[in-house]
Phi, psi and omega in degrees: 000321183303317186291319180297313174299324179290344181270347188294299183201176185296314178299316178293328178292319174302314182294313184296326177283347172266008185236088182304326178304330182292335185256020179271344177268107186253119177234143178201154181234107183295340180283344181255000182290131175256156181312120179084337184292317186291322180290318183296320186290320183292316182298322175301308176306316181296321183285319182286336179275359182059234180245026175295152168296149183244148166253121185246129173237126177226148170248114185251100177250176175265114183289163171289134182064076192319134173263021189312306179300315178300317182300319180296307183301312185293321182291323181298326183290326176287317186320313178299339183260350188289129174260317177236138188222129169228120177239128185240102182268131173292322174195158184278323174070213183255172172302350175268355190271155179298322180305310183297331179288322177296304179309315177304327175297339180274005171281359184249172177301128177233075184299340188249359187285123177249322187234126181221127184228121176233125185241133178240125180294324177244145177279073179237035182298331181300340177283344181281119173253120175244125180296159180295339184268002170272138176231125176292122186057055187296331181220095178223080187297332179244019173304125176234351181214118177230121181234112180235000000 
C-alpha cells in the first residue's frame, strides 16, 4: 500500500514519505527475488519506517540461482525490529537453501518479536541440523504467540 500511495501524485508521495507507519509492513517472496532487488527493497523499508517495529510476511521458496547468502544477510537486518513474523516455507531444505537461511535469522536476538508463525509445506524438518550451541529464538522477551 505504501508504494501505491506514494505513486498517486507529488503531494501524496511527500505525505507517504513523511509517514513511517506506512512502511512497517514488509512482504517478500524469496522465490521471486532477483539479484540485489530484495536487499534494496528491505533497506528501503528499513529506512522509511525509521525505527518503528515491523510486521514481516515472507514466502520462502527456492529461487533460480539461490539467493541464500543474501537472504540470510538481508533477513538478519530485519530481525531485531520485527514485531510480527509470518514465514511460509515451501520446504526447509538443506543448509544451502533460502528457507534454511531465513530460519537461521531467528537464531539471533528478537527483542521486539511478539507473534511468530512458521508454516512448512513439507514435513522435512529432519533435514535441519542445529548445533548444540544454536538456540531457536534465543532472546525473545516479549514473545506471546508461537505457531510452528
